[in-house]
mmCIF file of C-alpha atoms in Angstrom:
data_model
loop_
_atom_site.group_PDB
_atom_site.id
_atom_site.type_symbol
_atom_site.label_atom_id
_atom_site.label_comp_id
_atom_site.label_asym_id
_atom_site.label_seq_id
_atom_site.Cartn_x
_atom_site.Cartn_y
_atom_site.Cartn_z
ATOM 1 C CA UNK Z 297 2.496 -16.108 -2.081
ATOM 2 C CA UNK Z 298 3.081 -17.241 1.514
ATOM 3 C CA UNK Z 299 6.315 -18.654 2.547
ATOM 4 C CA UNK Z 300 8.160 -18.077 -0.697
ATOM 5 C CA UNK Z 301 9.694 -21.341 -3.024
ATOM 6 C CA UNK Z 302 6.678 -21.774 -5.505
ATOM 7 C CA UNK Z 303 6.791 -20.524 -8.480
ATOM 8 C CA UNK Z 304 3.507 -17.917 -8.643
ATOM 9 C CA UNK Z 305 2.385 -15.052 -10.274
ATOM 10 C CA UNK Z 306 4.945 -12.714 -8.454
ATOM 11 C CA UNK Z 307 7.809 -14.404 -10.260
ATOM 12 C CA UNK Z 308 8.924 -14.951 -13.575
ATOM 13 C CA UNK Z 309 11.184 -18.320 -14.083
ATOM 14 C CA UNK Z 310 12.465 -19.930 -16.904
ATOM 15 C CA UNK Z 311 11.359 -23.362 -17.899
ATOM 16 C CA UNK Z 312 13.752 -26.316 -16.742
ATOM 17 C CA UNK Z 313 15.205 -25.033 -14.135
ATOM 18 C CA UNK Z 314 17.162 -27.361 -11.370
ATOM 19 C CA UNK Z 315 16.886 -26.424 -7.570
ATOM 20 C CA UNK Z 316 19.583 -25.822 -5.255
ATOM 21 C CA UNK Z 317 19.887 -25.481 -1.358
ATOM 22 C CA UNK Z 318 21.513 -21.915 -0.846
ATOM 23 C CA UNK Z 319 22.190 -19.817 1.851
ATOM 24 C CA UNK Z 320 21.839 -16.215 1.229
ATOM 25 C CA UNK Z 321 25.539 -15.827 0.308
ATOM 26 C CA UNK Z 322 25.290 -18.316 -2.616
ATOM 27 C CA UNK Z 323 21.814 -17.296 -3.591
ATOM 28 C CA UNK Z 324 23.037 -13.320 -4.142
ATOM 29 C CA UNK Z 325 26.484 -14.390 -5.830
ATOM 30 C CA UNK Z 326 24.023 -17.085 -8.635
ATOM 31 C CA UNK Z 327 22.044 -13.846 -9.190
ATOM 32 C CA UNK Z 328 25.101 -11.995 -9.979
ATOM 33 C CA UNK Z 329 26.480 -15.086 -12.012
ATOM 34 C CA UNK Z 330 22.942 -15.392 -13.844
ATOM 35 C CA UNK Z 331 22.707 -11.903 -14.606
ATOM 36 C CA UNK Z 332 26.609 -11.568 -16.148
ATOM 37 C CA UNK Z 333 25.863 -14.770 -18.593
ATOM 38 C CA UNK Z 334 23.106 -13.212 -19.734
ATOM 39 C CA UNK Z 335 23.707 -9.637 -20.303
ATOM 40 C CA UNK Z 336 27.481 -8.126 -21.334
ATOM 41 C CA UNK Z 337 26.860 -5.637 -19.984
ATOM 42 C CA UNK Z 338 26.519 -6.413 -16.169
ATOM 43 C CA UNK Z 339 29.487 -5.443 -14.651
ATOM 44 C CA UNK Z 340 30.435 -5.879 -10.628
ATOM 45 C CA UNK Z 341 32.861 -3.758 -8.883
ATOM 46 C CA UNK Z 342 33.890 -2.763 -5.070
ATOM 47 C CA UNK Z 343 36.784 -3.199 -2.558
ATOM 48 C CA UNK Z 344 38.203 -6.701 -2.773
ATOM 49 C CA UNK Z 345 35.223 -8.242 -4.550
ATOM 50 C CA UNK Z 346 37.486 -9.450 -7.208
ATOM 51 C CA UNK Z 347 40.449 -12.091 -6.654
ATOM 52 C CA UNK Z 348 39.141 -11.708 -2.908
ATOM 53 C CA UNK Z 349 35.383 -12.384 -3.847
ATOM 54 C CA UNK Z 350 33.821 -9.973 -1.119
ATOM 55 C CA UNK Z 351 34.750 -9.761 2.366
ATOM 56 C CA UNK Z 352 31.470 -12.418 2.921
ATOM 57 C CA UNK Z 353 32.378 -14.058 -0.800
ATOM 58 C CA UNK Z 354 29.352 -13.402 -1.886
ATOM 59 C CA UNK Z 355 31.356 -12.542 -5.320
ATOM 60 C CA UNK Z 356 33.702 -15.441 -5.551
ATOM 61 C CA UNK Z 357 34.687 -16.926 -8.462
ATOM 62 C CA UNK Z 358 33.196 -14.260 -10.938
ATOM 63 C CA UNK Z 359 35.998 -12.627 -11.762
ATOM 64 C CA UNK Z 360 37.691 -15.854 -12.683
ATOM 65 C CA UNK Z 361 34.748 -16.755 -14.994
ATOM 66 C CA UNK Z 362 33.994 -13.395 -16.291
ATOM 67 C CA UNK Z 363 37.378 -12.003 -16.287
ATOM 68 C CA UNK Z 364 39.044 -8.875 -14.913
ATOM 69 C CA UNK Z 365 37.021 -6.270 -17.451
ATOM 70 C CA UNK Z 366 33.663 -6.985 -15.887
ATOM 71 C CA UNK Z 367 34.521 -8.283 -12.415
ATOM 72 C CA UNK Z 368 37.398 -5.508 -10.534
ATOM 73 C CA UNK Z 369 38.530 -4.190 -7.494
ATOM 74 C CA UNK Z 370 37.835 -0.518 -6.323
ATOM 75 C CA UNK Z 371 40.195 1.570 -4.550
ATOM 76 C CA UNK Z 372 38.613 2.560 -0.930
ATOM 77 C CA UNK Z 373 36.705 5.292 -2.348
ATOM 78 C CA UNK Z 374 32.411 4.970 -2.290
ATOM 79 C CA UNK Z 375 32.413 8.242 -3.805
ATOM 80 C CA UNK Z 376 34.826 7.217 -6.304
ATOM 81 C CA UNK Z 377 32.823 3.565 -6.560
ATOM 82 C CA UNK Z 378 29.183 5.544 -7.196
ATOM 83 C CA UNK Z 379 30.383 8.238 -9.134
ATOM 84 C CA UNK Z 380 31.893 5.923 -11.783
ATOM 85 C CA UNK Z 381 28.722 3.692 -11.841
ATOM 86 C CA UNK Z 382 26.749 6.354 -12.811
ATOM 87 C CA UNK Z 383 28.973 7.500 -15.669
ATOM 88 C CA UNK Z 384 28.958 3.480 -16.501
ATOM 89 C CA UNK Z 385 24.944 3.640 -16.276
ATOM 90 C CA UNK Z 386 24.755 6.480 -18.204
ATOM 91 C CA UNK Z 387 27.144 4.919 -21.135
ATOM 92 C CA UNK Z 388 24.969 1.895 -21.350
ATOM 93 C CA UNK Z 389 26.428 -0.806 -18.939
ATOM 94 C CA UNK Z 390 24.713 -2.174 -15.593
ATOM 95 C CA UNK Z 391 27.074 -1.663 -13.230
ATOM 96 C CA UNK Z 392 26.378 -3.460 -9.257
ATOM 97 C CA UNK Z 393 29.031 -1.871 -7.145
ATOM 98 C CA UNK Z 394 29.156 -3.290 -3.692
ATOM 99 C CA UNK Z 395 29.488 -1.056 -0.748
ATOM 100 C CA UNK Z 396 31.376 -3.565 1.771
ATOM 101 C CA UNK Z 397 29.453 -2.208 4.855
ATOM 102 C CA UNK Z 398 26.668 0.113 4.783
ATOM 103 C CA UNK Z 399 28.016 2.160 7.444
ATOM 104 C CA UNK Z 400 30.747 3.031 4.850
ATOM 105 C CA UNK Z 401 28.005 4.464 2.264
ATOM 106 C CA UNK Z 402 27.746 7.797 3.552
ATOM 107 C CA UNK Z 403 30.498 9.436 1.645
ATOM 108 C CA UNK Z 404 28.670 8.317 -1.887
ATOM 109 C CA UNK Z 405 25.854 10.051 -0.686
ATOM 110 C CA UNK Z 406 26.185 12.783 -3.438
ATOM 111 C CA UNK Z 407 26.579 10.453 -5.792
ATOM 112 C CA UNK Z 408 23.642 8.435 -4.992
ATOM 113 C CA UNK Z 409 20.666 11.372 -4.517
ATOM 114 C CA UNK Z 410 21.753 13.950 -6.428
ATOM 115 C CA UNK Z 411 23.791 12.112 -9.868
ATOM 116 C CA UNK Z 412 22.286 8.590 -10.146
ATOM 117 C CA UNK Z 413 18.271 9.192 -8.530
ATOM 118 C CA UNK Z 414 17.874 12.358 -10.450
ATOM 119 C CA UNK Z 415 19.755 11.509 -14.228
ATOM 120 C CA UNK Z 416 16.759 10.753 -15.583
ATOM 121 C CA UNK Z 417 14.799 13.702 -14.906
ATOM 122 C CA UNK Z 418 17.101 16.212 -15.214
ATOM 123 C CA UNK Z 419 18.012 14.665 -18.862
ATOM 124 C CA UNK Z 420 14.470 14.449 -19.314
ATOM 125 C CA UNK Z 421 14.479 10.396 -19.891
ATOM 126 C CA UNK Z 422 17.945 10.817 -21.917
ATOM 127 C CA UNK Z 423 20.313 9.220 -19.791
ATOM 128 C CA UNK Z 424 19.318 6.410 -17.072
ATOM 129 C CA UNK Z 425 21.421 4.943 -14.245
ATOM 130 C CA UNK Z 426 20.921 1.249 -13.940
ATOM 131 C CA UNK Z 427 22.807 0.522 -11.176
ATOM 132 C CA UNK Z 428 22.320 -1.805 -7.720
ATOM 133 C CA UNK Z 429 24.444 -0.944 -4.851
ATOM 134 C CA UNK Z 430 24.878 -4.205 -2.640
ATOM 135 C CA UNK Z 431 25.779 -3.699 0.463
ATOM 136 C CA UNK Z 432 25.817 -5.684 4.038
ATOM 137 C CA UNK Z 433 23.478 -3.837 6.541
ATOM 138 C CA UNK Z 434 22.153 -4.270 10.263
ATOM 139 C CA UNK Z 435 23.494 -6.041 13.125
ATOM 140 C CA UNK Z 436 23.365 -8.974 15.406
ATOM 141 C CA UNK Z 437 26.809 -9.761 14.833
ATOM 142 C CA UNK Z 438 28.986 -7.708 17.602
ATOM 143 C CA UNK Z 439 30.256 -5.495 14.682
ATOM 144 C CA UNK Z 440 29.864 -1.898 16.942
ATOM 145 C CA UNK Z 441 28.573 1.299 15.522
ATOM 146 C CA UNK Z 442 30.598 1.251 12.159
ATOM 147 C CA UNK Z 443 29.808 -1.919 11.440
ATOM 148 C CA UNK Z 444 25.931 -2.376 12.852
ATOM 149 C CA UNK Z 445 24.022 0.454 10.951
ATOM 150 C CA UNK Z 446 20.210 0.382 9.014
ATOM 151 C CA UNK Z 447 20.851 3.440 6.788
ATOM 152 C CA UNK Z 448 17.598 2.084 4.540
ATOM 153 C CA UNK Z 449 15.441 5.167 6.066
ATOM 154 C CA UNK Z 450 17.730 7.490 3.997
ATOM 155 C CA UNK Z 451 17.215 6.170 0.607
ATOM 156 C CA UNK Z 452 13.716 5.680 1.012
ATOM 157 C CA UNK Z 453 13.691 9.448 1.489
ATOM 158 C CA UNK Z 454 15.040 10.281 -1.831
ATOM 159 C CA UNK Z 455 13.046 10.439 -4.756
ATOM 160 C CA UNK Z 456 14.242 8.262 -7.987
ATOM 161 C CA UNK Z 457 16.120 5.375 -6.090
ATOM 162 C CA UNK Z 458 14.505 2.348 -5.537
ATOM 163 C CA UNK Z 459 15.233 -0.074 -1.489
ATOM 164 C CA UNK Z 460 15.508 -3.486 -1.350
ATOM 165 C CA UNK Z 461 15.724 -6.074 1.766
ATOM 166 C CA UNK Z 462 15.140 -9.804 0.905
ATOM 167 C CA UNK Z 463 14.519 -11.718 3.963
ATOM 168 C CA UNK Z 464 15.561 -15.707 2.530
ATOM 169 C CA UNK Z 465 17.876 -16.438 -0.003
ATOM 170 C CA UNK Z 466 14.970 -17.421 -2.626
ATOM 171 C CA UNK Z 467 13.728 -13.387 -2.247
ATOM 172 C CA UNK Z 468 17.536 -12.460 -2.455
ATOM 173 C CA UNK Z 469 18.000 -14.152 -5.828
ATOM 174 C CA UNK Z 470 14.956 -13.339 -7.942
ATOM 175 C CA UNK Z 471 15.058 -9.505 -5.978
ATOM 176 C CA UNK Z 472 18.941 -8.631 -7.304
ATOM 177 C CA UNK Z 473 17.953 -9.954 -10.915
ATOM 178 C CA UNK Z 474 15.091 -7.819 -10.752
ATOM 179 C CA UNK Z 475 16.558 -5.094 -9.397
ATOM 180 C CA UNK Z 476 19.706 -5.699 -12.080
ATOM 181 C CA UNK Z 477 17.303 -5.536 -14.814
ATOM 182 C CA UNK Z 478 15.785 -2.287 -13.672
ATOM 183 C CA UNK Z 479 16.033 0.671 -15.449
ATOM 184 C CA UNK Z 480 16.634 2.846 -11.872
ATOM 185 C CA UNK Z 481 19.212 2.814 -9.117
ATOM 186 C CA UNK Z 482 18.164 0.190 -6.782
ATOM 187 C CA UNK Z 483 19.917 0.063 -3.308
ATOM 188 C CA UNK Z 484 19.944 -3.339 -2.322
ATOM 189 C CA UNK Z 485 20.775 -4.337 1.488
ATOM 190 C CA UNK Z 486 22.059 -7.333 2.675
ATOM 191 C CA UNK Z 487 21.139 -8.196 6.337
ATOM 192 C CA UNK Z 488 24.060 -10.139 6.942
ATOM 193 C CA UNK Z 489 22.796 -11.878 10.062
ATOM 194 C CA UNK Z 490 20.972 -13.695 7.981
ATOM 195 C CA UNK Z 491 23.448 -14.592 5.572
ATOM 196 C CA UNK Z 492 24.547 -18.168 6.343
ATOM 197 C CA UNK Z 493 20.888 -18.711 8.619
ATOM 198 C CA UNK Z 494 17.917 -17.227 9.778
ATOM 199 C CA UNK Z 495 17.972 -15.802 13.384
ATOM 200 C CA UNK Z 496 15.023 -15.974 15.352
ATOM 201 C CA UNK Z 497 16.500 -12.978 17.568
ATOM 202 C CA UNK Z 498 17.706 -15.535 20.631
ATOM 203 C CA UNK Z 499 21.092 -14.660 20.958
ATOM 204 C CA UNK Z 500 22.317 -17.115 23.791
ATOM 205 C CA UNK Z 501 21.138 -20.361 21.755
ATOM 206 C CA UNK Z 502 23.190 -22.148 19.313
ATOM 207 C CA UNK Z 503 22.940 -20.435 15.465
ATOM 208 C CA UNK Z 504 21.226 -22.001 12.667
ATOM 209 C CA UNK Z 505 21.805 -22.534 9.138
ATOM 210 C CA UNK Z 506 19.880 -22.259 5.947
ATOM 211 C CA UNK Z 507 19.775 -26.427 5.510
ATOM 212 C CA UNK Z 508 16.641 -27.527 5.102
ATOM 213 C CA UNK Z 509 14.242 -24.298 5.160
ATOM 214 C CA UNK Z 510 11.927 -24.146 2.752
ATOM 215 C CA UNK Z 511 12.791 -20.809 1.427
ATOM 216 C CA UNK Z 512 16.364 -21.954 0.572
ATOM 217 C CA UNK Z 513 15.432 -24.085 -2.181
ATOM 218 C CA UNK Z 514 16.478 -21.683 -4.777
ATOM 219 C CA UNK Z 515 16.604 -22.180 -8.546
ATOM 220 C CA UNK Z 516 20.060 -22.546 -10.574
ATOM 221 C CA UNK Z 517 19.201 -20.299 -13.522
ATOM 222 C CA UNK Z 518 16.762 -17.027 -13.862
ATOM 223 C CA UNK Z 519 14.001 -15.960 -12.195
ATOM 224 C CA UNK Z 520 12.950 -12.247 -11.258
ATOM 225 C CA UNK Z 521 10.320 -11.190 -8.229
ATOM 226 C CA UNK Z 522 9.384 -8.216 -8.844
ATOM 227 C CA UNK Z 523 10.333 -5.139 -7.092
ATOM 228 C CA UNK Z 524 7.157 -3.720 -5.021
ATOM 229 C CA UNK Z 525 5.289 -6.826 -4.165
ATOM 230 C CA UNK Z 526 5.412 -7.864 -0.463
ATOM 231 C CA UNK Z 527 5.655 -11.891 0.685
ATOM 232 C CA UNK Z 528 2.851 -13.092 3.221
ATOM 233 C CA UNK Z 529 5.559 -15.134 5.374
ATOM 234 C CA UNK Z 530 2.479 -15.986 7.884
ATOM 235 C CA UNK Z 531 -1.084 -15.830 7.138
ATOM 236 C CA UNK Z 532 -3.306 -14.551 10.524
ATOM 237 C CA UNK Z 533 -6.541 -12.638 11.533
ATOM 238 C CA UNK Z 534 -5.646 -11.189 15.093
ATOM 239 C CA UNK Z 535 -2.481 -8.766 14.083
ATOM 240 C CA UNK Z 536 -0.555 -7.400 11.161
ATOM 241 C CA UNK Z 537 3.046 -7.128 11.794
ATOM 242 C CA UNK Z 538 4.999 -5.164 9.436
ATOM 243 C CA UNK Z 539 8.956 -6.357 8.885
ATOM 244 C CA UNK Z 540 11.982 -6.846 6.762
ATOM 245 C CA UNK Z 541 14.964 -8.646 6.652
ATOM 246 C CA UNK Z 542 16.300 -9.962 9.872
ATOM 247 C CA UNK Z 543 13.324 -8.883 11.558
ATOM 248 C CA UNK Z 544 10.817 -11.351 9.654
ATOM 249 C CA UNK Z 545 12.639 -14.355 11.249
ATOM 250 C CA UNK Z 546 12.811 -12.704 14.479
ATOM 251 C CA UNK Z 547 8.831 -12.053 14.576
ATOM 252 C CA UNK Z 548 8.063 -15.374 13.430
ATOM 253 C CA UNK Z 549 9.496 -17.223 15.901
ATOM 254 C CA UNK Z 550 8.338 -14.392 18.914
ATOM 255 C CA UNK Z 551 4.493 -15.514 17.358
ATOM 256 C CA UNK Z 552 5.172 -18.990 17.521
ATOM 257 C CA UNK Z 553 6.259 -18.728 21.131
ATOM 258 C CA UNK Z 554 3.263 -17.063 22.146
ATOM 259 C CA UNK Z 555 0.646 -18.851 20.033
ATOM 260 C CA UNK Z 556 -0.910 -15.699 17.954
ATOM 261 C CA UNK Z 557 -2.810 -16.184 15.129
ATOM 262 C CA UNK Z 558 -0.989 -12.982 13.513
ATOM 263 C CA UNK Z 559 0.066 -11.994 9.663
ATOM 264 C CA UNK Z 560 3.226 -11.169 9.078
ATOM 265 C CA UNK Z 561 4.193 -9.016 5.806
ATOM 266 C CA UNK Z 562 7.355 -8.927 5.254
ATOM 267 C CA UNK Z 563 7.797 -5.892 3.167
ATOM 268 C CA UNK Z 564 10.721 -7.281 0.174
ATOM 269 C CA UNK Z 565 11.079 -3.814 -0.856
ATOM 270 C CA UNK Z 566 10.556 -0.547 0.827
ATOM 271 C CA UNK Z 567 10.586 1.703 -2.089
ATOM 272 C CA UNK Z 568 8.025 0.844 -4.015
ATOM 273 C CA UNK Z 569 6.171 -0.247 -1.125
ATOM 274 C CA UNK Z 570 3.336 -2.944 -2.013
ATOM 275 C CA UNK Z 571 1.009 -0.175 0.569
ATOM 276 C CA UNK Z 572 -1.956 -2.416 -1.510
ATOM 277 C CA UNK Z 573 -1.024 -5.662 0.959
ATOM 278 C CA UNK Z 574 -0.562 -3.599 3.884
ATOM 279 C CA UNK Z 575 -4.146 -2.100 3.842
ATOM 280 C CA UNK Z 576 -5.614 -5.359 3.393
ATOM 281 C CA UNK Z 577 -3.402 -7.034 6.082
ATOM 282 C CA UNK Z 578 -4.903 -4.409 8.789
ATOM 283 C CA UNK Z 579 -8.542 -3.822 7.457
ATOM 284 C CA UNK Z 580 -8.536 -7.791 8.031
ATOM 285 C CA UNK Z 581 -7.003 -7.615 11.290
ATOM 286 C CA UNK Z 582 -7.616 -4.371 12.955
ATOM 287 C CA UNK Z 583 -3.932 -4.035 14.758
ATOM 288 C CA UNK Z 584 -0.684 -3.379 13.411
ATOM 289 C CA UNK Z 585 2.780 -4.184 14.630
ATOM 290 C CA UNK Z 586 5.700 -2.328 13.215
ATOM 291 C CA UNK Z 587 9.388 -3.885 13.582
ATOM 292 C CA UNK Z 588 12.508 -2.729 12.380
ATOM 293 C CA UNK Z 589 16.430 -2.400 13.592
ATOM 294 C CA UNK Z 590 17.209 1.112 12.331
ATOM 295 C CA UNK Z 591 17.078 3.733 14.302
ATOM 296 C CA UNK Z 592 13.243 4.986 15.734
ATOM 297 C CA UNK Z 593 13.638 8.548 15.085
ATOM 298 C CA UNK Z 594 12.396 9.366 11.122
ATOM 299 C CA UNK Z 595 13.042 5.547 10.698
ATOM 300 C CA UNK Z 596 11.196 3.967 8.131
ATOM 301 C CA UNK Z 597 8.569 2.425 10.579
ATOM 302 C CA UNK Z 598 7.213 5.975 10.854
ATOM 303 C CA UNK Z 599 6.601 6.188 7.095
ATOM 304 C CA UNK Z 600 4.239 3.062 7.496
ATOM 305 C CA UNK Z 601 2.710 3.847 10.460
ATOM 306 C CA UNK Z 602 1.215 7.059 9.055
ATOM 307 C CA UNK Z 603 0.490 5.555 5.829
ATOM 308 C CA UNK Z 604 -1.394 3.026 7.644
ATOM 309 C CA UNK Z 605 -3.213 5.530 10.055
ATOM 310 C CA UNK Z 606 -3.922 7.231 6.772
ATOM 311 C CA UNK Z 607 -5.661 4.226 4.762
ATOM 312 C CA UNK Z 608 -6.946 1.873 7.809
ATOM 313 C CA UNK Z 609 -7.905 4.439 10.800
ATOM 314 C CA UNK Z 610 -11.845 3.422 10.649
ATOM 315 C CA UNK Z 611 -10.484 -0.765 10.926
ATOM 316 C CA UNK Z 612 -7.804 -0.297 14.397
ATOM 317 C CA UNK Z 613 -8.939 -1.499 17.460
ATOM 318 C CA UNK Z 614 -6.010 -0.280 18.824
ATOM 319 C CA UNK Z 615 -3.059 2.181 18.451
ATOM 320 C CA UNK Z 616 -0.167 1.248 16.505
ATOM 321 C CA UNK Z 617 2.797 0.187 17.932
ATOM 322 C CA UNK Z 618 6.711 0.404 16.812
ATOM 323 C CA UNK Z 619 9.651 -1.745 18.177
ATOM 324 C CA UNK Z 620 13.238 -0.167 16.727
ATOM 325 C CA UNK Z 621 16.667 0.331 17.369
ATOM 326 C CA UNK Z 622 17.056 3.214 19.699
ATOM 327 C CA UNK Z 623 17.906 6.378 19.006
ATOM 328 C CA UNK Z 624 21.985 6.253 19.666
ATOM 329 C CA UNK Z 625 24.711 4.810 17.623
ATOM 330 C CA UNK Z 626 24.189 1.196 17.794
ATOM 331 C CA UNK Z 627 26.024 -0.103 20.447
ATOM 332 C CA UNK Z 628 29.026 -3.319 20.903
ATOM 333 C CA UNK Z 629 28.654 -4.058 24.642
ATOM 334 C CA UNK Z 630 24.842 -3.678 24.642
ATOM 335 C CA UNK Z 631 23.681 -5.123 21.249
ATOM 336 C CA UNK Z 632 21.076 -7.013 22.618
ATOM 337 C CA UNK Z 633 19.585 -3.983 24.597
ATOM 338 C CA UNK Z 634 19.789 -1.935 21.366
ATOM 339 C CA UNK Z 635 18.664 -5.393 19.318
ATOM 340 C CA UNK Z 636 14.711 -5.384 18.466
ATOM 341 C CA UNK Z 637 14.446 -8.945 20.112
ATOM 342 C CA UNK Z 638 11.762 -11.612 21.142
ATOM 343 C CA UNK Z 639 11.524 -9.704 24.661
ATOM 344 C CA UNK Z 640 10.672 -6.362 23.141
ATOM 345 C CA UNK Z 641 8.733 -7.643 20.598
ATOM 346 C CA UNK Z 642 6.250 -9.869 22.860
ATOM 347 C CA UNK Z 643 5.798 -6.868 25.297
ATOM 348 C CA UNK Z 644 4.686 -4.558 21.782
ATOM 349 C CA UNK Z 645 2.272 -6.964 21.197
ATOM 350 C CA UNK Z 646 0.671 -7.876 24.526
ATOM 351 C CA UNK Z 647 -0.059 -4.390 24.902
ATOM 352 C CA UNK Z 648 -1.548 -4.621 21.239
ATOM 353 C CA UNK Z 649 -3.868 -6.988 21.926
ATOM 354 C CA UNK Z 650 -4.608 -5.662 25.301
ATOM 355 C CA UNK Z 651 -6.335 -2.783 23.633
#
């Protein structure tokens, strides 16, 4: 499916449904509003995502339709937040606790890889943990080190938990219902960048909103995309570049510039990764272009890069190439040094297709 918007065979929609312009904000709380009519047992809790709605609001107003029992406020605890998810999971509800920055996730670490991506092995298929952990991630927004971070690298690292990055607030709507109606812990990141607009990675121009894109025509009622299936957001023949979240909107526009005829995947989820697309992407192309914000260092672009060299070595025509964050905490007065933008990008790729 490339682009996104029509319904296909990666999504599943109920009949009759009415279309609404979104931004990604809108598009995550519907899923979350969707997924509570439906189900009794959906339950959403974090800091402040209650009366508040969510420090970006992408909560408000459940908590005055679904009342205090389903919809409640955390005490600043993510261990505490995590740990009583999984206990919720294992009981029979679906919890979706929201971390309010994923800088602040570390301390539910435990919780995460060793309670809810192990409870069903270690119980042998007994108990489950269907839980999604929402949480704001990456940077472009002057928010410093504690409020910048990619921590996706981490999870994808851990057996039994599922990673999820929509890129458009269509993918963010039918990815959180999917990943709510999963049977595993799903970590779902937010790139909140993009929230209100795509960014094309030029920081000095005026922003941009979601009005009028094609991919934020969302539905009003259900519809799932399954988790593991990447999006095609550009067909091409000359390059394959690999992306996610923020990133997709920042390659586009860096091809566009220079007039490539490239393919650009963007990846939807991480873990399971739809590897199937990527192989066919570079045997058709013979180059690959790997962009993401994280960190370079055991960052998740070095996962695809070797499962790439592994499945596609006979088709490259030339080395692949990576463009990351560096390898530092992610820094306020330099964010656009540290920022993968259109410079870094176009120099990654002119030395692709100079090989």
């Amino acid at each position: 499916m490339e682009g996104g918007g029509a319904v296909s065979d990666v999504m599943t929609q109920e009949a009759g449904t009415d279309v609404q312009q979104m931004n990604m904000i809108q598009a995550i709380n519907s899923a979350m509003d969707v997924m509570m009519e439906r189900d009794p047992t959906v339950v959403v809790m974090g800091e402040d995502v209650g009366f508040f709605g969510g420090v970006f609001r992408a909560t408000a107003g459940l908590q005055q339709k679904y009342g205090k029992n389903r919809v409640f406020d955390t005490p600043i605890t993510e261990c505490g937040i995590i740990g009583v998810a999984v206990g919720m999971g294992a009981y029979g509800l679906r919890p979706v606790p929201e971390i309010q920055f994923a800088d602040y996730i570390y301390p539910a670490l435990d919780q995460l890889v060793s309670e809810a991506g192990r409870l069903r092995y270690r119980s042998a298929g007994e108990f489950i943990a269907p839980m999604t952990v929402r949480s704001p991630f990456g940077g472009g927004i002057f928010g410093g080190q504690t409020h910048s971070q990619s921590p996706e690298g981490i999870f994808t690292h851990c057996s039994g938990i599922k990673t999820v990055i929509p890129s458009t607030p269509y993918d963010a709507k039918g990815l959180l219902i999917a990943a709510i109606e999963d049977n595993d812990p799903t970590i779902f990141f937010e790139p909140k960048r993009i929230y209100n607009g795509p960014f094309d990675g030029e920081y000095d121009t005026p922003a941009t909103s979601w009005a009028g894109h094609r991919d934020a025509q969302v539905p009003t009622g259900y519809y799932r995309i399954p988790l593991g299936k990447a999006r095609i957001a550009r067909a091409g023949g000359a390059l394959t570049i690999l992306c996610y979240g923020t990133m997709v909107h920042v390659v586009e526009h860096t091809v566009a510039m220079l007039g490539l005829d490239a393919e650009i995947v963007d990846l939807r989820s991480l873990v399971p990764l739809d590897i199937e697309t990527i192989e066919a992407s570079v045997k058709k192309t013979g180059r690959c272009l790997i962009v993401h914000e994280a960190t370079r260092t055991s960052g998740f672009g070095a996962e695809l890069l070797a499962q790439v060299q592994e499945r596609c070595f006979h088709y490259l025509e030339a080395p692949i190439e990576r463009v990351t964050g560096f390898d530092t905490p992610y820094p306020h007065s330099l964010e656009w040094a540290y920022f993968p933008g259109p410079v870094r990008i176009r120099e990654a790729i002119n030395k692709i297709m100079k090989d």
